[in-house]
């Protein structure tokens, strides 16, 4: 599965790896994606979300119900 966050939409960034001799080769900067399981009281079930660490802090701040609503507004199936 690709490394992207369900809530923020963060995807890998691309750049160059630069060696000591200053040769450039391609590389990826992957976001720190974690899988978290949250209890969704309105649906009486657990949901498994693939979130970046920034998005995990956002879920802690706004709550899981609001976070799932934002994810569904982006068109992602939960």
CSV table of N, CA and C in Angstrom, one decimal:
chain,number,residue,atom,x,y,z
A,1,UNK,N,0.8,-1.2,0.0
A,1,UNK,CA,0.0,0.0,0.0
A,1,UNK,C,0.9,1.2,0.0
A,2,UNK,N,0.4,2.3,-0.7
A,2,UNK,CA,1.3,3.5,-0.7
A,2,UNK,C,1.3,4.2,0.6
A,3,UNK,N,2.3,4.9,0.9
A,3,UNK,CA,2.5,5.6,2.1
A,3,UNK,C,1.8,7.0,2.1
A,4,UNK,N,0.5,7.0,2.4
A,4,UNK,CA,-0.2,8.2,2.5
A,4,UNK,C,-1.2,8.2,3.6
A,5,UNK,N,-1.5,9.4,4.2
A,5,UNK,CA,-2.3,9.5,5.3
A,5,UNK,C,-3.8,9.7,4.9
A,6,UNK,N,-4.7,9.0,5.6
A,6,UNK,CA,-6.1,9.1,5.3
A,6,UNK,C,-6.7,10.4,5.7
A,7,UNK,N,-6.2,11.1,6.7
A,7,UNK,CA,-6.8,12.3,7.2
A,7,UNK,C,-6.2,13.5,6.5
A,8,UNK,N,-4.9,13.6,6.5
A,8,UNK,CA,-4.2,14.8,6.0
A,8,UNK,C,-3.9,14.7,4.5
A,9,UNK,N,-3.8,13.5,4.0
A,9,UNK,CA,-3.5,13.3,2.6
A,9,UNK,C,-2.0,13.4,2.3
A,10,UNK,N,-1.2,13.4,3.3
A,10,UNK,CA,0.3,13.5,3.2
A,10,UNK,C,0.8,12.3,2.4
A,11,UNK,N,1.6,12.6,1.4
A,11,UNK,CA,2.2,11.6,0.5
A,11,UNK,C,3.7,11.7,0.5
A,12,UNK,N,4.4,10.8,0.0
A,12,UNK,CA,5.9,10.9,-0.1
A,12,UNK,C,6.4,12.1,-0.9
A,13,UNK,N,7.4,12.7,-0.4
A,13,UNK,CA,8.1,13.8,-1.1
A,13,UNK,C,9.3,13.1,-1.8
A,14,UNK,N,9.8,13.8,-2.9
A,14,UNK,CA,10.9,13.2,-3.6
A,14,UNK,C,12.0,14.3,-3.7
A,15,UNK,N,13.2,13.7,-3.7
A,15,UNK,CA,14.4,14.6,-3.8
A,15,UNK,C,15.6,13.8,-4.2
A,16,UNK,N,16.8,14.3,-3.9
A,16,UNK,CA,18.0,13.7,-4.2
A,16,UNK,C,18.8,13.3,-3.0
A,17,UNK,N,19.4,12.1,-3.1
A,17,UNK,CA,20.4,11.7,-2.2
A,17,UNK,C,21.8,12.2,-2.7
A,18,UNK,N,22.5,12.9,-1.9
A,18,UNK,CA,23.8,13.5,-2.4
A,18,UNK,C,24.9,12.8,-1.6
A,19,UNK,N,25.8,12.2,-2.4
A,19,UNK,CA,26.9,11.5,-1.8
A,19,UNK,C,28.1,12.4,-1.5
A,20,UNK,N,29.1,11.9,-0.9
A,20,UNK,CA,30.3,12.7,-0.5
A,20,UNK,C,30.9,13.3,-1.8
A,21,UNK,N,30.9,12.6,-2.9
A,21,UNK,CA,31.4,13.1,-4.1
A,21,UNK,C,30.5,14.0,-4.9
A,22,UNK,N,29.3,14.3,-4.2
A,22,UNK,CA,28.3,15.2,-4.7
A,22,UNK,C,27.5,14.6,-5.9
A,23,UNK,N,27.5,13.3,-6.1
A,23,UNK,CA,26.7,12.6,-7.1
A,23,UNK,C,25.3,12.6,-6.6
A,24,UNK,N,24.3,12.8,-7.5
A,24,UNK,CA,22.9,12.9,-7.0
A,24,UNK,C,22.1,11.7,-7.5
A,25,UNK,N,21.4,11.0,-6.6
A,25,UNK,CA,20.5,9.9,-7.0
A,25,UNK,C,19.2,10.2,-6.4
A,26,UNK,N,18.2,9.6,-6.9
A,26,UNK,CA,16.8,9.8,-6.5
A,26,UNK,C,16.5,9.2,-5.2
A,27,UNK,N,15.7,9.8,-4.4
A,27,UNK,CA,15.2,9.2,-3.1
A,27,UNK,C,13.8,9.7,-2.8
A,28,UNK,N,13.2,9.0,-1.8
A,28,UNK,CA,11.8,9.3,-1.3
A,28,UNK,C,11.9,9.7,0.1
A,29,UNK,N,11.1,10.7,0.5
A,29,UNK,CA,10.9,11.1,1.9
A,29,UNK,C,9.5,10.6,2.3
A,30,UNK,N,9.5,9.5,2.9
A,30,UNK,CA,8.2,8.9,3.3
A,30,UNK,C,7.6,9.5,4.6
A,31,UNK,N,6.3,9.8,4.6
A,31,UNK,CA,5.8,10.3,5.9
A,31,UNK,C,5.7,9.2,6.9
A,32,UNK,N,5.7,9.6,8.2
A,32,UNK,CA,5.7,8.6,9.3
A,32,UNK,C,4.3,8.1,9.4
A,33,UNK,N,3.9,7.0,8.7
A,33,UNK,CA,2.5,6.5,8.7
A,33,UNK,C,2.4,5.4,9.8
A,34,UNK,N,1.4,5.5,10.6
A,34,UNK,CA,1.1,4.5,11.7
A,34,UNK,C,-0.3,4.0,11.5
A,35,UNK,N,-0.5,2.7,11.8
A,35,UNK,CA,-1.9,2.2,11.8
A,35,UNK,C,-2.4,2.2,13.2
A,36,UNK,N,-3.6,2.9,13.3
A,36,UNK,CA,-4.2,3.0,14.6
A,36,UNK,C,-5.6,2.5,14.6
A,37,UNK,N,-6.1,1.9,15.7
A,37,UNK,CA,-7.4,1.4,15.8
A,37,UNK,C,-8.2,2.2,16.8
A,38,UNK,N,-9.3,2.8,16.3
A,38,UNK,CA,-10.1,3.7,17.2
A,38,UNK,C,-11.5,3.1,17.3
A,39,UNK,N,-12.1,3.4,18.5
A,39,UNK,CA,-13.5,3.0,18.7
A,39,UNK,C,-14.4,4.1,18.3
A,40,UNK,N,-15.3,3.8,17.4
A,40,UNK,CA,-16.2,4.7,16.8
A,40,UNK,C,-17.6,4.5,17.5
A,41,UNK,N,-18.0,5.3,18.5
A,41,UNK,CA,-19.2,5.0,19.3
A,41,UNK,C,-20.5,5.1,18.4
A,42,UNK,N,-20.5,6.0,17.5
A,42,UNK,CA,-21.7,6.2,16.7
A,42,UNK,C,-22.1,5.0,15.9
A,43,UNK,N,-21.0,4.2,15.4
A,43,UNK,CA,-21.3,3.0,14.6
A,43,UNK,C,-21.1,1.8,15.4
A,44,UNK,N,-20.7,1.9,16.7
A,44,UNK,CA,-20.5,0.8,17.6
A,44,UNK,C,-19.5,-0.2,17.1
A,45,UNK,N,-18.4,0.3,16.6
A,45,UNK,CA,-17.4,-0.6,16.0
A,45,UNK,C,-16.0,0.1,16.1
A,46,UNK,N,-15.0,-0.7,15.8
A,46,UNK,CA,-13.6,-0.2,15.7
A,46,UNK,C,-13.4,0.2,14.2
A,47,UNK,N,-12.6,1.2,14.0
A,47,UNK,CA,-12.1,1.6,12.7
A,47,UNK,C,-10.6,1.6,12.7
A,48,UNK,N,-10.0,1.1,11.7
A,48,UNK,CA,-8.5,1.0,11.6
A,48,UNK,C,-8.1,2.1,10.6
A,49,UNK,N,-7.3,3.1,11.0
A,49,UNK,CA,-6.9,4.2,10.2
A,49,UNK,C,-5.4,4.2,10.0
A,50,UNK,N,-5.0,4.5,8.8
A,50,UNK,CA,-3.6,4.7,8.5
A,50,UNK,C,-3.3,6.2,8.5
A,51,UNK,N,-2.6,6.7,9.6
A,51,UNK,CA,-2.4,8.1,9.9
A,51,UNK,C,-1.0,8.5,10.0
A,52,UNK,N,-0.7,9.7,9.6
A,52,UNK,CA,0.7,10.2,9.9
A,52,UNK,C,0.7,10.6,11.4
A,53,UNK,N,1.8,10.8,12.0
A,53,UNK,CA,1.9,11.2,13.4
A,53,UNK,C,1.3,12.5,13.6
A,54,UNK,N,1.3,13.4,12.7
A,54,UNK,CA,0.6,14.7,12.8
A,54,UNK,C,-0.9,14.5,12.9
A,55,UNK,N,-1.4,13.6,12.1
A,55,UNK,CA,-2.8,13.3,12.0
A,55,UNK,C,-3.3,12.6,13.3
A,56,UNK,N,-2.4,11.8,13.9
A,56,UNK,CA,-2.8,11.2,15.2
A,56,UNK,C,-3.0,12.3,16.3
A,57,UNK,N,-2.1,13.3,16.3
A,57,UNK,CA,-2.3,14.4,17.2
A,57,UNK,C,-3.6,15.2,16.9
A,58,UNK,N,-3.9,15.3,15.6
A,58,UNK,CA,-5.1,16.0,15.2
A,58,UNK,C,-6.4,15.2,15.7
A,59,UNK,N,-6.3,13.9,15.6
A,59,UNK,CA,-7.4,13.1,16.1
A,59,UNK,C,-7.6,13.2,17.6
A,60,UNK,N,-6.4,13.3,18.3
A,60,UNK,CA,-6.5,13.5,19.8
A,60,UNK,C,-7.1,14.8,20.1
A,61,UNK,N,-6.9,15.8,19.3
A,61,UNK,CA,-7.4,17.2,19.6
A,61,UNK,C,-8.9,17.3,19.2
A,62,UNK,N,-9.3,16.8,18.0
A,62,UNK,CA,-10.7,17.1,17.5
A,62,UNK,C,-11.6,15.9,17.8
A,63,UNK,N,-11.1,14.7,18.1
A,63,UNK,CA,-11.9,13.6,18.4
A,63,UNK,C,-12.1,12.7,17.2
A,64,UNK,N,-12.4,11.4,17.4
A,64,UNK,CA,-12.4,10.4,16.4
A,64,UNK,C,-13.6,10.6,15.5
A,65,UNK,N,-14.7,11.1,16.0
A,65,UNK,CA,-15.9,11.3,15.2
A,65,UNK,C,-15.7,12.4,14.1
A,66,UNK,N,-15.1,13.5,14.6
A,66,UNK,CA,-14.9,14.6,13.6
A,66,UNK,C,-13.8,14.2,12.6
A,67,UNK,N,-12.8,13.4,13.0
A,67,UNK,CA,-11.7,13.0,12.1
A,67,UNK,C,-12.3,12.0,11.1
A,68,UNK,N,-13.2,11.1,11.5
A,68,UNK,CA,-13.8,10.2,10.5
A,68,UNK,C,-14.7,11.0,9.5
A,69,UNK,N,-15.4,12.0,10.0
A,69,UNK,CA,-16.2,12.8,9.1
A,69,UNK,C,-15.3,13.5,8.1
A,70,UNK,N,-14.1,14.0,8.5
A,70,UNK,CA,-13.2,14.7,7.6
A,70,UNK,C,-12.7,13.7,6.6
A,71,UNK,N,-12.4,12.5,7.0
A,71,UNK,CA,-11.8,11.5,6.1
A,71,UNK,C,-12.9,11.1,5.0
A,72,UNK,N,-14.1,11.0,5.5
A,72,UNK,CA,-15.2,10.6,4.5
A,72,UNK,C,-15.5,11.8,3.6
A,73,UNK,N,-15.3,13.0,4.1
A,73,UNK,CA,-15.5,14.2,3.2
A,73,UNK,C,-14.4,14.2,2.1
A,74,UNK,N,-13.3,13.7,2.3
A,74,UNK,CA,-12.2,13.6,1.3
A,74,UNK,C,-12.5,12.5,0.3
A,75,UNK,N,-13.5,11.6,0.6
A,75,UNK,CA,-13.9,10.6,-0.3
A,75,UNK,C,-13.2,9.2,0.0
A,76,UNK,N,-12.6,9.1,1.2
A,76,UNK,CA,-11.9,7.9,1.5
A,76,UNK,C,-12.9,7.0,2.3
A,77,UNK,N,-12.9,5.7,1.9
A,77,UNK,CA,-13.8,4.8,2.6
A,77,UNK,C,-13.2,4.4,4.0
A,78,UNK,N,-14.1,4.4,5.0
A,78,UNK,CA,-13.6,4.0,6.3
A,78,UNK,C,-14.4,2.8,6.8
